[in-house]
Amino acid sequence: MTNLLNFNQQQLADYFVSIGEKPFRAKQMMHWLYRYGITDLDQMTDIAKVLRAKLADETSFTLPDVQEELISDDGTRKWLIGANNQKDGTSSSVETVFIPEDDRGTLCISSQVGCALECTFCSTGRQGFNRNLSVSEIIGQLWIANNSLRQSDGYDMLPPGDRIISNVVMMGMGEPLANYDNVVTAMQIMLDDHAYGLSRRRVTLSTSGLVPQMDKLKDDCPVALAVSLHAPNDELRDEIVPINKKYPLKELMAACNRYLVKAPRDFVTFEYVMLDGINDTVEHAHQLVELVQHVNCKFNLIPFNPFPNSGYGTSTPNHIRVFRDILTKAGYIVTVRKTRGEDIDAACGQLAGKVLDKTTRSAKFIPIEVM
Ligand code: SAH
Ligand code: SF4
């Protein structure tokens, strides 16, 4: 069975041609699947019955399982999405988080089960890498969240053209650029006018800094870019974001500038996790200003979200303020993420899934403010 949820428009068109059909069927199919959230062939009334019967025999629309849906007092929602463990077939999961705000609704999507990059302060990194998510598992998170929100109180009266999810951030579990092909195909579906029709500036990809893939992304699918910086010099970044040993800061800054030539926004967002006593001193802030001086950028300071045995603490509010003020005085726009959705343990950027991490989590949730 061919799972049609793994295909972007071009691939769907190729599929239809391969079974002797016209390529425009791809657009029709995308309208049903993504605009209307329908995967039941019987309801796809503008597709001829004979073709529907053929599709029923040869194809599927397989979405990942929803293991659990949690709703926070502040409206934040989290879905635990089933994603079988590749090595032993046991069930594990990734997380998807919806953050409603006054002027937008942001969905935070996962790209891998675990992560191989081992940033020392990240609970996903501590789990190690299990496997890449497929296209259908990535776009399926948007499909599931969208359909579930549409059926919820407060959203159910919205006309179909109104978007509940206005922004997507690839900031859940995993390093999206390490699952390049599947993530790009899924983002193409997000951007496709026949599917979700999101603008490139409303889809943000966050990377720890895979330079060759950043260069490729600017040509293949230039969405808004966030880069996880977290340290202002190579010595410290080598330690807490180990991929820095492969792509050190000088190369990373150059890659950001190359990206900006094609980016839908004229800045990169640098994410900077505030780790008490590690990267949060006045000296670090000054080094940071120096480091980014030739890059058009904004900053997003993220108070560290503690998890059991992390070995790190969150910077004090005072240290965060002082750090922020130095960047602001140097002329940069800086946001500090606030805590939200605490009661459902939904922390975008340090999500752990259900089965792999059995510890009781005390993580706090931080919404995406700047995107
Ligand atoms: N792998 C990608 C995207 C997922 S992580 C990346 O690293 O950019 C999204 C953001 O959350 C990253 O900036 C990441 O460094 C940050 N993050 C990870 N663990 C965190 C923690 N415990 N507290 C606060 N932010 C964290
Ligand atoms: Fe992977 Fe991002 Fe976590 Fe680093 S911060 S381990 S790249 S998910």
Short mmCIF file of N, CA, C and O in Angstrom, two decimals, residues 20-123:
data_model
loop_
_atom_site.label_atom_id
_atom_site.label_comp_id
_atom_site.label_asym_id
_atom_site.label_seq_id
_atom_site.Cartn_x
_atom_site.Cartn_y
_atom_site.Cartn_z
N GLY A 20 -1.74 5.92 -14.60
CA GLY A 20 -2.51 6.24 -15.80
C GLY A 20 -3.56 7.34 -15.61
O GLY A 20 -4.51 7.45 -16.37
N GLU A 21 -3.38 8.16 -14.59
CA GLU A 21 -4.33 9.24 -14.32
C GLU A 21 -3.72 10.59 -14.66
O GLU A 21 -2.51 10.73 -14.81
N LYS A 22 -4.57 11.62 -14.70
CA LYS A 22 -4.08 12.98 -14.97
C LYS A 22 -3.41 13.56 -13.71
O LYS A 22 -3.87 13.33 -12.59
N PRO A 23 -2.34 14.37 -13.94
CA PRO A 23 -1.64 14.93 -12.77
C PRO A 23 -2.50 15.86 -11.90
O PRO A 23 -2.22 16.00 -10.71
N PHE A 24 -3.55 16.48 -12.47
CA PHE A 24 -4.33 17.42 -11.65
C PHE A 24 -5.05 16.74 -10.48
O PHE A 24 -5.50 17.41 -9.54
N ARG A 25 -5.13 15.43 -10.53
CA ARG A 25 -5.71 14.69 -9.40
C ARG A 25 -4.97 15.00 -8.10
O ARG A 25 -5.55 14.93 -7.01
N ALA A 26 -3.70 15.34 -8.24
CA ALA A 26 -2.89 15.63 -7.05
C ALA A 26 -3.49 16.80 -6.28
O ALA A 26 -3.61 16.76 -5.05
N LYS A 27 -3.87 17.85 -7.01
CA LYS A 27 -4.44 19.03 -6.34
C LYS A 27 -5.76 18.69 -5.67
O LYS A 27 -6.01 19.08 -4.54
N GLN A 28 -6.59 17.94 -6.41
CA GLN A 28 -7.88 17.54 -5.82
C GLN A 28 -7.66 16.77 -4.52
O GLN A 28 -8.30 17.02 -3.50
N MET A 29 -6.72 15.84 -4.59
CA MET A 29 -6.46 15.01 -3.42
C MET A 29 -5.95 15.85 -2.25
O MET A 29 -6.36 15.67 -1.10
N MET A 30 -5.08 16.82 -2.57
CA MET A 30 -4.55 17.67 -1.50
C MET A 30 -5.66 18.49 -0.84
O MET A 30 -5.66 18.69 0.37
N HIS A 31 -6.60 18.98 -1.65
CA HIS A 31 -7.71 19.74 -1.05
C HIS A 31 -8.43 18.89 -0.02
O HIS A 31 -8.69 19.34 1.09
N TRP A 32 -8.75 17.64 -0.39
CA TRP A 32 -9.47 16.79 0.56
C TRP A 32 -8.65 16.51 1.81
O TRP A 32 -9.12 16.66 2.94
N LEU A 33 -7.40 16.12 1.57
CA LEU A 33 -6.58 15.68 2.71
C LEU A 33 -6.28 16.81 3.68
O LEU A 33 -6.39 16.64 4.90
N TYR A 34 -5.89 17.96 3.13
CA TYR A 34 -5.34 18.98 4.02
C TYR A 34 -6.28 20.17 4.24
O TYR A 34 -6.40 20.66 5.35
N ARG A 35 -6.96 20.61 3.17
CA ARG A 35 -7.89 21.73 3.38
C ARG A 35 -9.08 21.29 4.22
O ARG A 35 -9.53 21.99 5.11
N TYR A 36 -9.61 20.10 3.88
CA TYR A 36 -10.81 19.65 4.58
C TYR A 36 -10.53 18.58 5.64
O TYR A 36 -11.44 18.18 6.36
N GLY A 37 -9.30 18.11 5.69
CA GLY A 37 -8.97 17.10 6.70
C GLY A 37 -9.71 15.79 6.52
O GLY A 37 -10.04 15.12 7.49
N ILE A 38 -9.94 15.41 5.26
CA ILE A 38 -10.71 14.19 5.00
C ILE A 38 -9.80 13.12 4.39
O ILE A 38 -9.09 13.36 3.42
N THR A 39 -9.82 11.93 5.00
CA THR A 39 -9.02 10.83 4.45
C THR A 39 -9.91 9.66 4.01
O THR A 39 -9.41 8.61 3.66
N ASP A 40 -11.23 9.91 4.06
CA ASP A 40 -12.17 8.86 3.68
C ASP A 40 -12.50 9.00 2.19
O ASP A 40 -13.12 9.98 1.76
N LEU A 41 -12.06 8.01 1.40
CA LEU A 41 -12.23 8.10 -0.06
C LEU A 41 -13.68 8.31 -0.48
O LEU A 41 -13.96 9.02 -1.45
N ASP A 42 -14.61 7.73 0.28
CA ASP A 42 -16.03 7.85 -0.08
C ASP A 42 -16.51 9.29 -0.09
O ASP A 42 -17.47 9.64 -0.77
N GLN A 43 -15.84 10.11 0.69
CA GLN A 43 -16.27 11.52 0.74
C GLN A 43 -15.63 12.39 -0.34
O GLN A 43 -15.98 13.55 -0.49
N MET A 44 -14.68 11.83 -1.07
CA MET A 44 -13.96 12.63 -2.09
C MET A 44 -14.77 12.63 -3.38
O MET A 44 -14.44 11.97 -4.37
N THR A 45 -15.84 13.43 -3.37
CA THR A 45 -16.88 13.30 -4.38
C THR A 45 -16.47 13.73 -5.79
O THR A 45 -17.10 13.34 -6.76
N ASP A 46 -15.42 14.57 -5.90
CA ASP A 46 -15.03 14.96 -7.27
C ASP A 46 -14.02 14.00 -7.88
O ASP A 46 -13.48 14.25 -8.94
N ILE A 47 -13.76 12.92 -7.19
CA ILE A 47 -12.87 11.89 -7.76
C ILE A 47 -13.77 10.72 -8.21
O ILE A 47 -14.58 10.21 -7.43
N ALA A 48 -13.59 10.34 -9.50
CA ALA A 48 -14.49 9.33 -10.08
C ALA A 48 -14.50 8.04 -9.25
O ALA A 48 -13.48 7.65 -8.69
N LYS A 49 -15.66 7.40 -9.22
CA LYS A 49 -15.83 6.20 -8.39
C LYS A 49 -14.83 5.10 -8.75
O LYS A 49 -14.30 4.43 -7.87
N VAL A 50 -14.59 4.95 -10.05
CA VAL A 50 -13.66 3.90 -10.49
C VAL A 50 -12.27 4.15 -9.92
O VAL A 50 -11.59 3.24 -9.43
N LEU A 51 -11.88 5.42 -9.98
CA LEU A 51 -10.56 5.76 -9.46
C LEU A 51 -10.53 5.58 -7.93
O LEU A 51 -9.55 5.08 -7.38
N ARG A 52 -11.60 5.95 -7.27
CA ARG A 52 -11.64 5.77 -5.81
C ARG A 52 -11.46 4.29 -5.44
O ARG A 52 -10.75 3.96 -4.50
N ALA A 53 -12.10 3.42 -6.24
CA ALA A 53 -11.99 1.98 -5.96
C ALA A 53 -10.55 1.52 -6.14
O ALA A 53 -10.02 0.74 -5.34
N LYS A 54 -9.92 2.05 -7.19
CA LYS A 54 -8.53 1.69 -7.45
C LYS A 54 -7.62 2.17 -6.30
O LYS A 54 -6.75 1.44 -5.82
N LEU A 55 -7.88 3.39 -5.88
CA LEU A 55 -7.08 3.96 -4.78
C LEU A 55 -7.28 3.15 -3.50
O LEU A 55 -6.35 2.94 -2.72
N ALA A 56 -8.52 2.71 -3.29
CA ALA A 56 -8.80 1.93 -2.08
C ALA A 56 -7.97 0.64 -2.08
O ALA A 56 -7.52 0.18 -1.02
N ASP A 57 -7.74 0.08 -3.26
CA ASP A 57 -6.95 -1.16 -3.34
C ASP A 57 -5.46 -0.92 -3.16
O ASP A 57 -4.76 -1.75 -2.61
N GLU A 58 -4.99 0.20 -3.68
CA GLU A 58 -3.54 0.37 -3.78
C GLU A 58 -2.91 1.34 -2.78
O GLU A 58 -1.69 1.36 -2.63
N THR A 59 -3.74 2.18 -2.19
CA THR A 59 -3.15 3.23 -1.36
C THR A 59 -3.74 3.25 0.04
O THR A 59 -4.75 2.61 0.32
N SER A 60 -3.08 4.00 0.89
CA SER A 60 -3.64 4.21 2.24
C SER A 60 -3.41 5.67 2.61
O SER A 60 -2.66 6.40 1.93
N PHE A 61 -4.07 6.10 3.65
CA PHE A 61 -3.84 7.43 4.23
C PHE A 61 -3.53 7.17 5.69
O PHE A 61 -4.39 7.33 6.56
N THR A 62 -2.34 6.72 5.96
CA THR A 62 -2.04 6.27 7.33
C THR A 62 -1.43 7.40 8.14
O THR A 62 -0.33 7.87 7.85
N LEU A 63 -2.17 7.80 9.16
CA LEU A 63 -1.70 8.82 10.09
C LEU A 63 -1.12 8.13 11.31
O LEU A 63 -1.50 7.00 11.62
N PRO A 64 -0.21 8.80 12.02
CA PRO A 64 0.26 8.20 13.27
C PRO A 64 -0.88 8.14 14.31
O PRO A 64 -1.87 8.86 14.18
N ASP A 65 -0.72 7.28 15.30
CA ASP A 65 -1.73 7.18 16.38
C ASP A 65 -1.59 8.32 17.36
O ASP A 65 -0.47 8.73 17.68
N VAL A 66 -2.73 8.77 17.87
CA VAL A 66 -2.66 9.72 18.99
C VAL A 66 -2.79 8.90 20.26
O VAL A 66 -3.80 8.24 20.49
N GLN A 67 -1.75 8.90 21.08
CA GLN A 67 -1.81 8.11 22.31
C GLN A 67 -2.50 8.88 23.43
O GLN A 67 -3.11 8.30 24.31
N GLU A 68 -2.37 10.19 23.39
CA GLU A 68 -2.94 11.00 24.46
C GLU A 68 -3.04 12.44 23.99
O GLU A 68 -2.20 12.89 23.22
N GLU A 69 -4.09 13.15 24.44
CA GLU A 69 -4.17 14.59 24.18
C GLU A 69 -4.36 15.28 25.52
O GLU A 69 -5.23 14.91 26.30
N LEU A 70 -3.53 16.26 25.79
CA LEU A 70 -3.60 16.96 27.08
C LEU A 70 -3.90 18.42 26.84
O LEU A 70 -3.35 19.02 25.92
N ILE A 71 -4.76 19.00 27.68
CA ILE A 71 -5.10 20.41 27.53
C ILE A 71 -4.76 21.15 28.81
O ILE A 71 -5.18 20.76 29.89
N SER A 72 -3.98 22.21 28.67
CA SER A 72 -3.58 22.99 29.83
C SER A 72 -4.66 24.02 30.17
O SER A 72 -5.47 24.40 29.33
N ASP A 73 -4.61 24.49 31.42
CA ASP A 73 -5.55 25.53 31.86
C ASP A 73 -5.45 26.77 30.98
O ASP A 73 -6.41 27.51 30.82
N ASP A 74 -4.25 27.04 30.45
CA ASP A 74 -4.10 28.26 29.65
C ASP A 74 -4.35 28.02 28.16
O ASP A 74 -4.04 28.88 27.33
N GLY A 75 -4.89 26.85 27.80
CA GLY A 75 -5.26 26.60 26.41
C GLY A 75 -4.18 25.88 25.61
O GLY A 75 -4.42 25.43 24.49
N THR A 76 -2.98 25.77 26.17
CA THR A 76 -1.91 25.02 25.50
C THR A 76 -2.33 23.55 25.41
O THR A 76 -2.94 23.02 26.33
N ARG A 77 -2.03 22.92 24.28
CA ARG A 77 -2.39 21.51 24.14
C ARG A 77 -1.18 20.70 23.75
O ARG A 77 -0.30 21.20 23.04
N LYS A 78 -1.19 19.45 24.15
CA LYS A 78 -0.09 18.57 23.78
C LYS A 78 -0.65 17.23 23.33
O LYS A 78 -1.54 16.68 23.96
N TRP A 79 -0.12 16.73 22.23
CA TRP A 79 -0.49 15.40 21.75
C TRP A 79 0.72 14.49 21.86
O TRP A 79 1.82 14.88 21.45
N LEU A 80 0.50 13.29 22.39
CA LEU A 80 1.54 12.27 22.35
C LEU A 80 1.25 11.42 21.12
O LEU A 80 0.18 10.83 20.98
N ILE A 81 2.21 11.42 20.21
CA ILE A 81 2.03 10.77 18.92
C ILE A 81 2.84 9.47 18.90
O ILE A 81 4.05 9.50 19.12
N GLY A 82 2.17 8.37 18.64
CA GLY A 82 2.86 7.08 18.64
C GLY A 82 3.89 6.99 17.52
O GLY A 82 3.64 7.39 16.39
N ALA A 83 5.07 6.49 17.86
CA ALA A 83 6.12 6.33 16.86
C ALA A 83 6.94 5.13 17.30
O ALA A 83 7.75 5.24 18.21
N ASN A 84 6.69 3.99 16.67
CA ASN A 84 7.33 2.78 17.16
C ASN A 84 8.85 2.85 17.13
O ASN A 84 9.44 3.40 16.22
N ASN A 85 9.41 2.29 18.17
CA ASN A 85 10.84 2.21 18.30
C ASN A 85 11.38 1.28 17.20
O ASN A 85 10.96 0.14 17.08
N GLN A 86 12.31 1.81 16.40
CA GLN A 86 12.79 1.06 15.24
C GLN A 86 13.54 -0.21 15.64
O GLN A 86 13.45 -1.24 15.00
N LYS A 87 14.29 -0.08 16.74
CA LYS A 87 15.21 -1.18 17.07
C LYS A 87 14.49 -2.40 17.60
O LYS A 87 14.76 -3.52 17.19
N ASP A 88 13.54 -2.19 18.53
CA ASP A 88 12.92 -3.38 19.12
C ASP A 88 11.40 -3.42 18.94
O ASP A 88 10.74 -4.30 19.48
N GLY A 89 10.85 -2.48 18.15
CA GLY A 89 9.42 -2.51 17.88
C GLY A 89 8.55 -2.07 19.04
O GLY A 89 7.34 -2.01 18.92
N THR A 90 9.15 -1.76 20.18
CA THR A 90 8.34 -1.31 21.31
C THR A 90 7.76 0.06 20.98
O THR A 90 8.29 0.80 20.15
N SER A 91 6.68 0.38 21.68
CA SER A 91 6.03 1.64 21.37
C SER A 91 6.74 2.79 22.07
O SER A 91 7.11 2.70 23.23
N SER A 92 6.97 3.86 21.34
CA SER A 92 7.43 5.09 22.00
C SER A 92 6.66 6.23 21.36
O SER A 92 5.75 6.00 20.57
N SER A 93 7.00 7.45 21.72
CA SER A 93 6.19 8.53 21.18
C SER A 93 6.99 9.82 21.04
O SER A 93 8.04 9.99 21.65
N VAL A 94 6.47 10.71 20.20
CA VAL A 94 7.00 12.06 20.12
C VAL A 94 5.88 13.01 20.52
O VAL A 94 4.74 12.58 20.67
N GLU A 95 6.21 14.29 20.67
CA GLU A 95 5.20 15.22 21.15
C GLU A 95 4.99 16.37 20.18
O GLU A 95 5.91 16.79 19.50
N THR A 96 3.75 16.84 20.16
CA THR A 96 3.36 17.99 19.36
C THR A 96 2.65 18.95 20.30
O THR A 96 1.84 18.50 21.10
N VAL A 97 2.96 20.22 20.21
CA VAL A 97 2.39 21.17 21.16
C VAL A 97 1.75 22.35 20.42
O VAL A 97 2.35 22.89 19.47
N PHE A 98 0.55 22.73 20.85
CA PHE A 98 -0.13 23.90 20.28
C PHE A 98 -0.16 25.01 21.32
O PHE A 98 -0.55 24.80 22.46
N ILE A 99 0.28 26.19 20.91
CA ILE A 99 0.35 27.34 21.82
C ILE A 99 -0.54 28.46 21.28
O ILE A 99 -0.17 29.14 20.32
N PRO A 100 -1.72 28.67 21.88
CA PRO A 100 -2.57 29.76 21.40
C PRO A 100 -2.14 31.09 21.99
O PRO A 100 -1.80 31.17 23.17
N GLU A 101 -2.10 32.11 21.18
CA GLU A 101 -1.83 33.46 21.66
C GLU A 101 -2.87 34.37 21.04
O GLU A 101 -3.63 33.95 20.17
N ASP A 102 -2.88 35.64 21.46
CA ASP A 102 -3.93 36.54 20.99
C ASP A 102 -3.99 36.63 19.47
O ASP A 102 -5.05 36.58 18.88
N ASP A 103 -2.81 36.77 18.86
CA ASP A 103 -2.80 37.06 17.43
C ASP A 103 -2.34 35.90 16.56
O ASP A 103 -2.15 36.04 15.38
N ARG A 104 -2.13 34.75 17.17
CA ARG A 104 -1.68 33.60 16.38
C ARG A 104 -1.84 32.30 17.16
O ARG A 104 -2.02 32.32 18.39
N GLY A 105 -1.76 31.20 16.43
CA GLY A 105 -1.74 29.89 17.07
C GLY A 105 -0.54 29.14 16.51
O GLY A 105 -0.42 29.00 15.29
N THR A 106 0.38 28.74 17.37
CA THR A 106 1.63 28.14 16.90
C THR A 106 1.67 26.65 17.23
O THR A 106 1.37 26.25 18.35
N LEU A 107 2.02 25.85 16.24
CA LEU A 107 2.19 24.41 16.47
C LEU A 107 3.66 24.06 16.43
O LEU A 107 4.37 24.40 15.48
N CYS A 108 4.11 23.38 17.48
CA CYS A 108 5.51 22.96 17.58
C CYS A 108 5.57 21.47 17.23
O CYS A 108 4.95 20.64 17.87
N ILE A 109 6.32 21.15 16.18
CA ILE A 109 6.31 19.81 15.58
C ILE A 109 7.65 19.09 15.78
O ILE A 109 8.71 19.71 15.70
N SER A 110 7.59 17.79 16.02
CA SER A 110 8.80 16.98 16.18
C SER A 110 9.23 16.39 14.84
O SER A 110 8.40 16.17 13.95
N SER A 111 10.53 16.12 14.71
CA SER A 111 11.04 15.60 13.45
C SER A 111 11.75 14.25 13.57
O SER A 111 11.96 13.56 12.57
N GLN A 112 12.13 13.89 14.79
CA GLN A 112 12.82 12.61 14.99
C GLN A 112 12.39 11.99 16.33
O GLN A 112 11.94 12.72 17.22
N VAL A 113 12.56 10.68 16.45
CA VAL A 113 12.40 10.04 17.75
C VAL A 113 13.79 10.11 18.39
O VAL A 113 14.73 9.48 17.92
N GLY A 114 13.92 10.93 19.43
CA GLY A 114 15.24 11.16 20.03
C GLY A 114 16.06 12.11 19.15
O GLY A 114 15.53 12.72 18.21
N CYS A 115 17.34 12.23 19.47
CA CYS A 115 18.23 13.08 18.68
C CYS A 115 19.66 12.63 18.91
O CYS A 115 20.04 12.28 20.02
N ALA A 116 20.44 12.65 17.83
CA ALA A 116 21.82 12.15 17.92
C ALA A 116 22.81 13.21 18.37
O ALA A 116 23.97 12.90 18.62
N LEU A 117 22.38 14.45 18.48
CA LEU A 117 23.37 15.53 18.60
C LEU A 117 23.83 15.82 20.03
O LEU A 117 24.78 16.56 20.25
N GLU A 118 23.13 15.28 20.99
CA GLU A 118 23.62 15.26 22.38
C GLU A 118 23.98 16.60 22.98
O GLU A 118 24.99 16.72 23.67
N CYS A 119 23.19 17.62 22.73
CA CYS A 119 23.40 18.87 23.46
C CYS A 119 23.19 18.54 24.95
O CYS A 119 22.23 17.84 25.30
N THR A 120 24.06 19.05 25.79
CA THR A 120 24.11 18.53 27.16
C THR A 120 22.91 18.94 28.01
O THR A 120 22.62 18.29 29.01
N PHE A 121 22.22 20.02 27.63
CA PHE A 121 21.12 20.56 28.44
C PHE A 121 19.77 20.12 27.92
O PHE A 121 18.73 20.63 28.34
N CYS A 122 19.73 19.20 26.94
CA CYS A 122 18.47 18.87 26.25
C CYS A 122 18.05 17.44 26.58
O CYS A 122 18.84 16.51 26.41
N SER A 123 16.81 17.28 27.04
CA SER A 123 16.39 15.94 27.45
C SER A 123 16.19 15.03 26.24
O SER A 123 16.38 13.82 26.34
#
